[in-house]
XYZ file of C-alpha atoms in Angstrom:
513
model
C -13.307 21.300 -11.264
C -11.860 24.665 -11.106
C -8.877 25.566 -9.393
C -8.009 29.030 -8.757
C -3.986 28.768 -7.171
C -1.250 27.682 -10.039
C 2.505 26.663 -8.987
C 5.331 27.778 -11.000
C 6.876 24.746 -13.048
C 9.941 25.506 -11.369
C 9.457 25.372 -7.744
C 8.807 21.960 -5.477
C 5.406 21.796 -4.297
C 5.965 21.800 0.308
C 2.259 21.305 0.578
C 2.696 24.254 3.083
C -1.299 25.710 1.906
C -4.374 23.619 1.428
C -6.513 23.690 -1.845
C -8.749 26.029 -2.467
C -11.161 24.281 -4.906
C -14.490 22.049 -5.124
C -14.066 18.528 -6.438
C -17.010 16.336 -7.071
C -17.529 12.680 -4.763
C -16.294 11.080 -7.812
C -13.135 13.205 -7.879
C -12.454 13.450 -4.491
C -12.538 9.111 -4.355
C -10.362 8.974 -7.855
C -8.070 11.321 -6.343
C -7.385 9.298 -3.132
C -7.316 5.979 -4.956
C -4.985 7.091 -7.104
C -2.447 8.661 -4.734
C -2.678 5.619 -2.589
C -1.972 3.240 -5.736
C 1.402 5.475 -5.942
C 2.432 5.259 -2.444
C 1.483 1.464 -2.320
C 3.837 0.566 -5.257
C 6.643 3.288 -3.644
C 6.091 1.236 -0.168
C 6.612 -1.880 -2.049
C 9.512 -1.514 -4.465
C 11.490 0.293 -1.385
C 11.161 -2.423 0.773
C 12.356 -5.096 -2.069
C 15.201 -2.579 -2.957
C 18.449 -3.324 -1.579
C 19.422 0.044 -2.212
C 17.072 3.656 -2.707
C 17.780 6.521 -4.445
C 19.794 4.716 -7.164
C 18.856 4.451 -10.679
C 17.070 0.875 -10.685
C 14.966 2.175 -7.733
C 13.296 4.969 -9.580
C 13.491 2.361 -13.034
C 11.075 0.000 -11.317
C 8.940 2.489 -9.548
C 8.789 4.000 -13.216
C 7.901 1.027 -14.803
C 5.164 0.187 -12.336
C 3.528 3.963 -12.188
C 3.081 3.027 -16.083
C 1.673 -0.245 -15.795
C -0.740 1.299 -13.190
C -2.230 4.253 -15.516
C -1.024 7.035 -12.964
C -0.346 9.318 -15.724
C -1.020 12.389 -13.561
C 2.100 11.402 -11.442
C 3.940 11.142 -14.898
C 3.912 14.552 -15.964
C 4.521 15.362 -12.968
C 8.260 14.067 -12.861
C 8.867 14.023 -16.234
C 9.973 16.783 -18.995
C 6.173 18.138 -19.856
C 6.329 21.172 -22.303
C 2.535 21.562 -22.201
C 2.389 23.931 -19.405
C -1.688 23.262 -19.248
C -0.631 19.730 -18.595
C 2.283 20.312 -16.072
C -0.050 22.505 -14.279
C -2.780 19.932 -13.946
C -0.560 16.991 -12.533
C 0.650 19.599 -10.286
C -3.120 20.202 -9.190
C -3.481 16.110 -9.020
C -0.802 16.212 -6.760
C -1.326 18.635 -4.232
C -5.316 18.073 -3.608
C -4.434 14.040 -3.918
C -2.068 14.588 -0.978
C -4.065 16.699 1.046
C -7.522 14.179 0.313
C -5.213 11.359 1.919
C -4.119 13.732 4.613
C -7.921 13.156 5.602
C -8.013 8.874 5.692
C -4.379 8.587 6.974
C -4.332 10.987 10.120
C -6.210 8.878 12.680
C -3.585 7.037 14.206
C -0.280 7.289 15.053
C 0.695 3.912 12.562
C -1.577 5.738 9.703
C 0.298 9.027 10.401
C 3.337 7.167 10.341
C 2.906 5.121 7.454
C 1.440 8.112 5.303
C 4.363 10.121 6.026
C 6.829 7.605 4.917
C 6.086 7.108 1.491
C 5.178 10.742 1.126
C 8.789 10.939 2.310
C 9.700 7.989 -0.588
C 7.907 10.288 -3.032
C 9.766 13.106 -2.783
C 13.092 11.634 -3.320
C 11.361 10.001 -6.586
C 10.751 13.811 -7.342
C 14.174 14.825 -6.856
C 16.340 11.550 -8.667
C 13.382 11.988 -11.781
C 13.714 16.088 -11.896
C 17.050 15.774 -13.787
C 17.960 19.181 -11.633
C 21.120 18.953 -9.617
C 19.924 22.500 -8.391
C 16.607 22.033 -7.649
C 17.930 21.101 -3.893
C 19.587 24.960 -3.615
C 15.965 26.179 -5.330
C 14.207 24.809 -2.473
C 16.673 25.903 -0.036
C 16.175 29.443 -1.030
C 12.336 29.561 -0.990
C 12.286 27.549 2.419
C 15.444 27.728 4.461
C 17.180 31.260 3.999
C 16.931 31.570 7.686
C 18.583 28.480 8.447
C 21.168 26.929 5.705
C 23.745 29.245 5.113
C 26.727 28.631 2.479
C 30.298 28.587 3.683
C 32.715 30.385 2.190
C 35.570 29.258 0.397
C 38.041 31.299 2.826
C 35.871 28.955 5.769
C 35.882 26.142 3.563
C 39.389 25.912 3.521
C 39.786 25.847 7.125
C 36.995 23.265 7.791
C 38.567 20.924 4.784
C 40.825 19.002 6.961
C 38.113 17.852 9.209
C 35.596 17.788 6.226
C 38.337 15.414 5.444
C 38.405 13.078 8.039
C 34.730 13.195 8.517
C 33.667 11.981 5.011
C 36.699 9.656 4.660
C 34.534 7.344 2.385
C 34.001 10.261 -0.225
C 36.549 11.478 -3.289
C 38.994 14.399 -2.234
C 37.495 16.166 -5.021
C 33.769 15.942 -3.333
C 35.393 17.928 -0.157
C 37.519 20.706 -1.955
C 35.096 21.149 -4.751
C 31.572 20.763 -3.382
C 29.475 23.485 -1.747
C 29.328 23.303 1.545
C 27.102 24.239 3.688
C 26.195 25.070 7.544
C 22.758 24.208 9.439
C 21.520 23.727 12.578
C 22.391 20.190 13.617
C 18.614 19.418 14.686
C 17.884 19.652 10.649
C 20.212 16.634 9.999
C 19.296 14.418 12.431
C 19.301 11.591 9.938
C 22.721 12.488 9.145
C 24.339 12.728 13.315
C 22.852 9.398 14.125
C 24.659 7.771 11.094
C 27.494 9.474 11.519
C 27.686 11.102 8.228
C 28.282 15.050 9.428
C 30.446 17.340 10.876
C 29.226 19.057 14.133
C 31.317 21.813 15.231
C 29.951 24.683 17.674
C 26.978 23.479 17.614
C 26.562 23.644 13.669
C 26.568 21.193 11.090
C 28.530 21.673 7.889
C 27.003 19.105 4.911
C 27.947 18.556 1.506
C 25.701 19.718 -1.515
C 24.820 15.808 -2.004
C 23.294 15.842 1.138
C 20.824 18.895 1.026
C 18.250 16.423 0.101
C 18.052 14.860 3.785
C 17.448 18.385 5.103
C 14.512 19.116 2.587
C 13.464 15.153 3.495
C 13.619 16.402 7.616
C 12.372 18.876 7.344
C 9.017 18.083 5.606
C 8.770 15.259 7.776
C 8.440 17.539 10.758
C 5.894 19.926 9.154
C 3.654 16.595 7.510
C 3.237 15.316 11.115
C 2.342 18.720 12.400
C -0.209 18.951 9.842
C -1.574 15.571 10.187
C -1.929 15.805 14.174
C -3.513 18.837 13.257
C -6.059 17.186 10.819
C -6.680 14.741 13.184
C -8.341 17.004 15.568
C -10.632 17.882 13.249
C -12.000 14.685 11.652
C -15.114 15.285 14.213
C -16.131 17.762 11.951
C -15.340 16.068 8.763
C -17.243 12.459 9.754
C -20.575 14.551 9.698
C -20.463 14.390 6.218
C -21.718 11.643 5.604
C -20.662 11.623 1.969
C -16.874 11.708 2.455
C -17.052 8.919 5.946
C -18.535 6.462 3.402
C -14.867 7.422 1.159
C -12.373 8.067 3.679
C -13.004 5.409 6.876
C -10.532 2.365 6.626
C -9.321 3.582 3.426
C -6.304 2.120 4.226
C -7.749 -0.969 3.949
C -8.634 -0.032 0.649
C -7.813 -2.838 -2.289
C -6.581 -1.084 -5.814
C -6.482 -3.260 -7.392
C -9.113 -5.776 -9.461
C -11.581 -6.901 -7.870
C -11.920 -9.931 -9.635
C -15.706 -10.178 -9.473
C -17.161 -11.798 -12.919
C -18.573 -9.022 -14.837
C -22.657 -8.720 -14.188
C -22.534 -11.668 -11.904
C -21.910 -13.928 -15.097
C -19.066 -16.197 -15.462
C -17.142 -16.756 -19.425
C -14.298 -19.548 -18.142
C -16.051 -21.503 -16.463
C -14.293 -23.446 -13.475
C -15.288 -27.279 -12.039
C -15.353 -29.066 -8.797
C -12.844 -30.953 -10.881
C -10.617 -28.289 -12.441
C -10.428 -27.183 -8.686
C -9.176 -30.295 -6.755
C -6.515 -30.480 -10.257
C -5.814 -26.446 -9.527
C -5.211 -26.302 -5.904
C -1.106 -26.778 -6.111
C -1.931 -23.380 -7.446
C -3.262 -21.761 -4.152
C -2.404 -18.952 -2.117
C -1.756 -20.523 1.883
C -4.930 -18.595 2.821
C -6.895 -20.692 0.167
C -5.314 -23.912 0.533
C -5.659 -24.068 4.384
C -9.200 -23.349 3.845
C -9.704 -25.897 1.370
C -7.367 -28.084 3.128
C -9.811 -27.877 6.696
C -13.018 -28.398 4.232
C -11.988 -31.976 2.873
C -10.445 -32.877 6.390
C -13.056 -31.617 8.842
C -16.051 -31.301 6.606
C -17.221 -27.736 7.648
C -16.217 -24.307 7.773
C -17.293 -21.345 9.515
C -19.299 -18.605 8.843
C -16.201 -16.443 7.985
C -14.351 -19.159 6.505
C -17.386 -19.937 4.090
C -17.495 -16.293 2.873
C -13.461 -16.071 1.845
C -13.505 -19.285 0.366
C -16.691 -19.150 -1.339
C -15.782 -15.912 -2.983
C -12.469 -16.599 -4.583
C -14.012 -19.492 -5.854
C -16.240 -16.936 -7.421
C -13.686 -14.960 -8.480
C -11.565 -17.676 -10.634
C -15.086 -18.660 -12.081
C -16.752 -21.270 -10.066
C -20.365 -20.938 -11.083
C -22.976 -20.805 -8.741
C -23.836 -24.451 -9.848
C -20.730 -25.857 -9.316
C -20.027 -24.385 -5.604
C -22.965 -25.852 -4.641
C -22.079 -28.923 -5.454
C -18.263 -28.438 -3.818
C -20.177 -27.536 -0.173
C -23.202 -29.947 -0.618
C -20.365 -32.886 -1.890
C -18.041 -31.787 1.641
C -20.616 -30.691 4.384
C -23.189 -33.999 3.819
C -19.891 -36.108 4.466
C -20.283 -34.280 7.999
C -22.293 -37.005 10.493
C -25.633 -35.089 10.672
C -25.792 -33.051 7.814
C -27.741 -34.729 4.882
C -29.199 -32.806 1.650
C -32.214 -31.409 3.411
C -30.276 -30.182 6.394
C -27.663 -28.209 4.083
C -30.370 -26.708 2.017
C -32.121 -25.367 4.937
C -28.748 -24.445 6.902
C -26.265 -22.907 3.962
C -27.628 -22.747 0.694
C -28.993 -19.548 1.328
C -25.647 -18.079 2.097
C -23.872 -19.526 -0.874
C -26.769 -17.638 -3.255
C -26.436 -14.693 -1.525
C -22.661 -14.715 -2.468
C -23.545 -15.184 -5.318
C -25.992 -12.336 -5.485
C -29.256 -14.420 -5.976
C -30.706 -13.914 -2.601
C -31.194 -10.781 -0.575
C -30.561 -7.121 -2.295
C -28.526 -9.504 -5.243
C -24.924 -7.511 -5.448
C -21.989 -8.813 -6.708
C -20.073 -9.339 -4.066
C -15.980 -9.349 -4.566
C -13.592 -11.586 -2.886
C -11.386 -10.225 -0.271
C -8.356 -8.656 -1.080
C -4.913 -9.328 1.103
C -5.451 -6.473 3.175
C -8.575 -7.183 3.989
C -7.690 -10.668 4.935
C -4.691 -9.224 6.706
C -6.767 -7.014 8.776
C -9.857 -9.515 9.598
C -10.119 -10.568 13.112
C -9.689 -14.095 13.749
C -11.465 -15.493 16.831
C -10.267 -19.085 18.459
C -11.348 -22.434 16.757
C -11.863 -20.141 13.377
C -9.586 -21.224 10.084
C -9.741 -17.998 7.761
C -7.542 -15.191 7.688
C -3.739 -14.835 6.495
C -1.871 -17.896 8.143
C 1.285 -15.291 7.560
C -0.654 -12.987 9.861
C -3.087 -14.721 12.265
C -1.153 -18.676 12.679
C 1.195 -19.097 15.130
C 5.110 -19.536 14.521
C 4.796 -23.652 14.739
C 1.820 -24.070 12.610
C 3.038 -21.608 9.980
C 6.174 -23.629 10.091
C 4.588 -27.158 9.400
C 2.389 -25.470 6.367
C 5.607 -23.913 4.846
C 7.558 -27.850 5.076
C 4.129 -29.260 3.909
C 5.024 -27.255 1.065
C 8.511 -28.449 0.330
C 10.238 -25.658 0.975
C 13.628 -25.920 1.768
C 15.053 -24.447 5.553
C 16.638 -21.542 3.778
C 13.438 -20.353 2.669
C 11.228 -21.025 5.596
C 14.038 -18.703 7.676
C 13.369 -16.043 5.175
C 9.614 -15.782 5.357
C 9.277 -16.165 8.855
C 11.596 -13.350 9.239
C 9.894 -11.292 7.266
C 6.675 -12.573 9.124
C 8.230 -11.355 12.753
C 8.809 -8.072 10.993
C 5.079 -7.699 10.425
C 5.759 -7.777 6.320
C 3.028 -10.671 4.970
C 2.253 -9.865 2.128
C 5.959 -9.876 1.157
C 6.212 -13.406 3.360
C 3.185 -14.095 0.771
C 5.092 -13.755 -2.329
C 8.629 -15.133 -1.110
C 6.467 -18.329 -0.625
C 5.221 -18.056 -4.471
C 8.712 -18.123 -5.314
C 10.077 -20.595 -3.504
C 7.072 -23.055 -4.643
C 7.478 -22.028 -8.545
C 10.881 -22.266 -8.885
C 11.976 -18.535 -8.311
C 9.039 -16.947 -10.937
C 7.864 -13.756 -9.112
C 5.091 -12.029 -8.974
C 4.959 -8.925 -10.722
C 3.777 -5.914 -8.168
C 4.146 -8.235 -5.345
C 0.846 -10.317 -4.097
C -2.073 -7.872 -3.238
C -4.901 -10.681 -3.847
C -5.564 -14.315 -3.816
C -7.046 -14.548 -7.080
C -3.963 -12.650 -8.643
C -1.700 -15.190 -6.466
C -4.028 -18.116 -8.298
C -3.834 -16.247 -11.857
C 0.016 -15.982 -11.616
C 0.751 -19.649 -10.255
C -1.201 -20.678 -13.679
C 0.846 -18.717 -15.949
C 3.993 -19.597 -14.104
C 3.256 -23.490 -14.271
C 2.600 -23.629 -17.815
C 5.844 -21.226 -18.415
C 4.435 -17.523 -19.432
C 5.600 -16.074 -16.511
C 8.811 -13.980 -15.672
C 11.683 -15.819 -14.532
C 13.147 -14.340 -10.762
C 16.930 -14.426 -11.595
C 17.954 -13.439 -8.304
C 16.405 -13.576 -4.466
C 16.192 -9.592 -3.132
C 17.569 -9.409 0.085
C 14.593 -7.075 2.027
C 15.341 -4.973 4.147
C 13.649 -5.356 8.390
C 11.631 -1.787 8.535
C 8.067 -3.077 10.278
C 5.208 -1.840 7.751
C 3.370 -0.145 10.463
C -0.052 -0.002 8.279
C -0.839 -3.600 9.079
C -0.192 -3.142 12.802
C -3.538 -0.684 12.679
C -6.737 -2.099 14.862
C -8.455 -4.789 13.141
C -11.682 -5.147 11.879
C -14.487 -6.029 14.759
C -16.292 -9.539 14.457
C -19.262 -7.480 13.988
C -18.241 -5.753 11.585
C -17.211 -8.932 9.302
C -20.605 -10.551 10.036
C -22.894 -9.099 7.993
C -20.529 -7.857 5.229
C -21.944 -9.595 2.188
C -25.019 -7.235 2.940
C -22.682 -4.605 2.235
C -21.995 -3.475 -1.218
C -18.638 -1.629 -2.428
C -20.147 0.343 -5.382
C -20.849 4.159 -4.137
C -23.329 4.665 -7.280
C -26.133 4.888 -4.785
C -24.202 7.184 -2.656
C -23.272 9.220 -5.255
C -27.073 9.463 -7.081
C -28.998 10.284 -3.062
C -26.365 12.329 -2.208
C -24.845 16.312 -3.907
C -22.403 15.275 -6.170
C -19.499 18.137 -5.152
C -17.877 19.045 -1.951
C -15.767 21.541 -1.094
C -12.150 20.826 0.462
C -10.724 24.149 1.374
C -11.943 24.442 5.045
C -10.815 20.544 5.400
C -7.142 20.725 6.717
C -5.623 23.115 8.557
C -3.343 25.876 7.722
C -0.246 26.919 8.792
């Protein structure tokens, strides 16, 4: 990859010029997956934060960026004397952001959503920069036309109502502190909250609060740019290559996929083990499993997310057979020569013994999340596609007290169900958490294993989360059609990548200013 533009070590990155570059297809996807890991784990930790911006904000979002491998983003925040280094995380960065700029400009939610934890990033960037002047650097290089610092003769006459307008902060914050004066539509953030004097049509901010203007005022220019982009995805989806990368990438899972390595399974997992196991499902999986021994048959759509976590924890292909055959031939009408000829295809095509033989993944959360879920149909997130009273008998069928059951369906109303998802982990394993929040059934399953038989982290205290509505999952969900035939789709891009040139070049992607 060669890059030809290099940013000074000193200056923050505004994202104000595209790159000007080639990446390979294998790049170009590593790039985005990466970038969207970040922002997914910045999305998270800020909504399960009390408070941002403080030191055990960026502490977690540290420790998790570490866990994940994201060692571009690293170097990029931290103290990196090799300049070759610095200079390449800076290069991660800025075609990352742009590549996402591409799968996140669609809509109006993606837009939204993309801009947000861009937004969360850069005030990681700013608490892990160690700079209290990197603010005034920015300030210089962006907004000579429009921040201006007072003087101290001014000062002194604004300092009473300085004063009385930050009564909350230290005398020594009013009389000591820069101040400075901007155009009030730059603070916006700070005249709704109250937090700003407006005088003449100016507003005069403290030093400590330069960081919303920078935060404004990229916000403004990031949706510019996006709408922009949008416009032009015509153009981009004729590439073929990058459509197959970029559409419903924010559906993306980042996680493991928890499919057994060459279709082979090590731990192998019973009809038995399962039945002693199930205290141990997600709600998805149990209300599945739950309608199979009740009703004895599931639906097309029901079959395939069932059947494939029960892949994923290691069910053999043997043993499902036997769970369906033992359930469905209890079904009046359905005897052994009937289920061969009606569904034991589809369980060894899950399986990847029957039609073009890929290993086929189980479905992640957000794919779960996003699934449409037609009447009379039992798969899906209950979080997301039950209604209040059903979700409300599940959650008491599962013991938990009316303090909890108020929590989650809170944070259900507030469209936040994968959150919902792991409040109801803790509340049925006696406060353990789940490290990284819930992101996939089989990790739910993994972790209610280890915190059972007591190798799992302890929750010492319930986070209070705040109400913001996670506008990702609010996108249009999948089609019917589109769900139907998906086990003959397969998620590797090794095909892709062999028909297909293996470079493309980004520069003429995005617009510039």
């Amino acid at each position: 990859m060669e890059i030809e533009q290099e940013f000074s070590t000193s200056d923050f990155n505004f994202f104000l010029q595209p790159p000007d570059c080639s990446v390979s297809l294998q790049q170009f996807e590593e790039f985005a997956v990466s970038r969207l890991k970040l922002l997914r784990i910045l999305e998270r930790i800020s909504l399960t934060t009390t408070a941002k911006d403080t030191k055990d904000w960026k502490e977690k979002i540290d420790q998790e960026i570490s866990q994940a491998g994201l060692t571009e983003f690293q170097y990029l925040v931290k103290t990196c004397t090799d300049h070759d280094m610095y200079r390449q995380s800076q290069n991660f960065d800025h075609i990352s952001h742009y590549i996402l700029r591409l799968a996140f400009c669609r809509t109006e939610e993606l837009r939204r959503w993309f801009v947000n934890q861009e937004i969360e990033f850069l005030r990681y960037k700013f608490m892990s920069s160690g700079d209290g002047k990197l603010a005034k650097k920015i300030l210089d290089a962006h907004f000579q036309d429009t921040v201006t610092l007072v003087g101290e003769k001014d000062k002194s006459m604004l300092a009473q109502d300085l004063a009385d307008t930050y009564f909350y902060l230290n005398k020594s914050d009013t009389t000591d502190g820069d101040v400075y004066e901007v155009p009030f539509t730059q603070c916006l953030d700070l005249v709704r909250t109250r937090r700003v004097l407006l005088k003449n049509g100016k507003a005069y901010i403290f030093h400590t609060q330069l960081l919303t203007i920078v935060c404004s005022e990229f916000r403004r220019l990031l949706s510019k740019d996006l709408t922009a982009t949008s416009k032009m995805m015509p153009i981009v989806d004729e590439d073929e290559r990058l459509a197959q990368i970029i559409n419903d990438f924010d559906k993306r899972h980042t996680g493991s996929s928890y499919a057994p390595k060459g279709g082979t399974v090590t731990d192998v997992v019973t009809v038995e083990k399962l039945e002693h196991t199930q205290g141990s499902f997600p709600l998805c999986v149990k209300s599945l499993y739950d309608h199979v021994k009740k009703e004895h048959h599931l639906r097309h759509h029901g079959r395939l997310q069932l059947g494939l976590f029960f892949k994923g924890v290691g069910v053999p292909l043997e043993e499902a057979t036997r769970f369906w055959r033992t359930h469905f031939t209890k079904k009046q009408g359905v005897d052994d020569n009937r289920f061969d000829k009606q569904y034991l295809y589809n369980i060894r095509h899950m399986y990847g013994q029957e039609g073009k033989r890929a290993n086929y993944t189980p479905y992640s959360c957000m794919k779960i999340i996003m699934t449409s879920v037609s009447p009379g149909e039992s798969h899906g997130c209950p979080f997301r596609h039950s209604d209040g009273v059903s979700l409300r008998v599940k959650l008491a069928e599962a013991n938990i007290p009316a303090t909890g059951v108020k929590e989650i369906m809170e944070l259900v109303e507030k469209h936040h169900y994968q959150i919902a998802c792991q409040r109801y982990f803790e509340w049925t394993h006696n406060k353990a958490t789940v490290e990284g929040g819930v992101n996939h059934p089989n990790q739910y399953y993994g972790d209610s294993l280890k915190a059972i038989s007591g190798s799992f982290k302890i929750k010492t205290e319930v986070t209070k989360v705040p109400t913001q509505r996670v506008n990702v999952y609010l996108k249009k969900e999948l089609k019917e059609e589109d769900v139907t035939m998906e086990l003959d789709k397969c998620d590797d891009n090794d095909e892709i990548y062999a028909a297909l040139d293996d470079s493309v070049d980004i520069t003429d992607m995005v617009p510039e200013h």
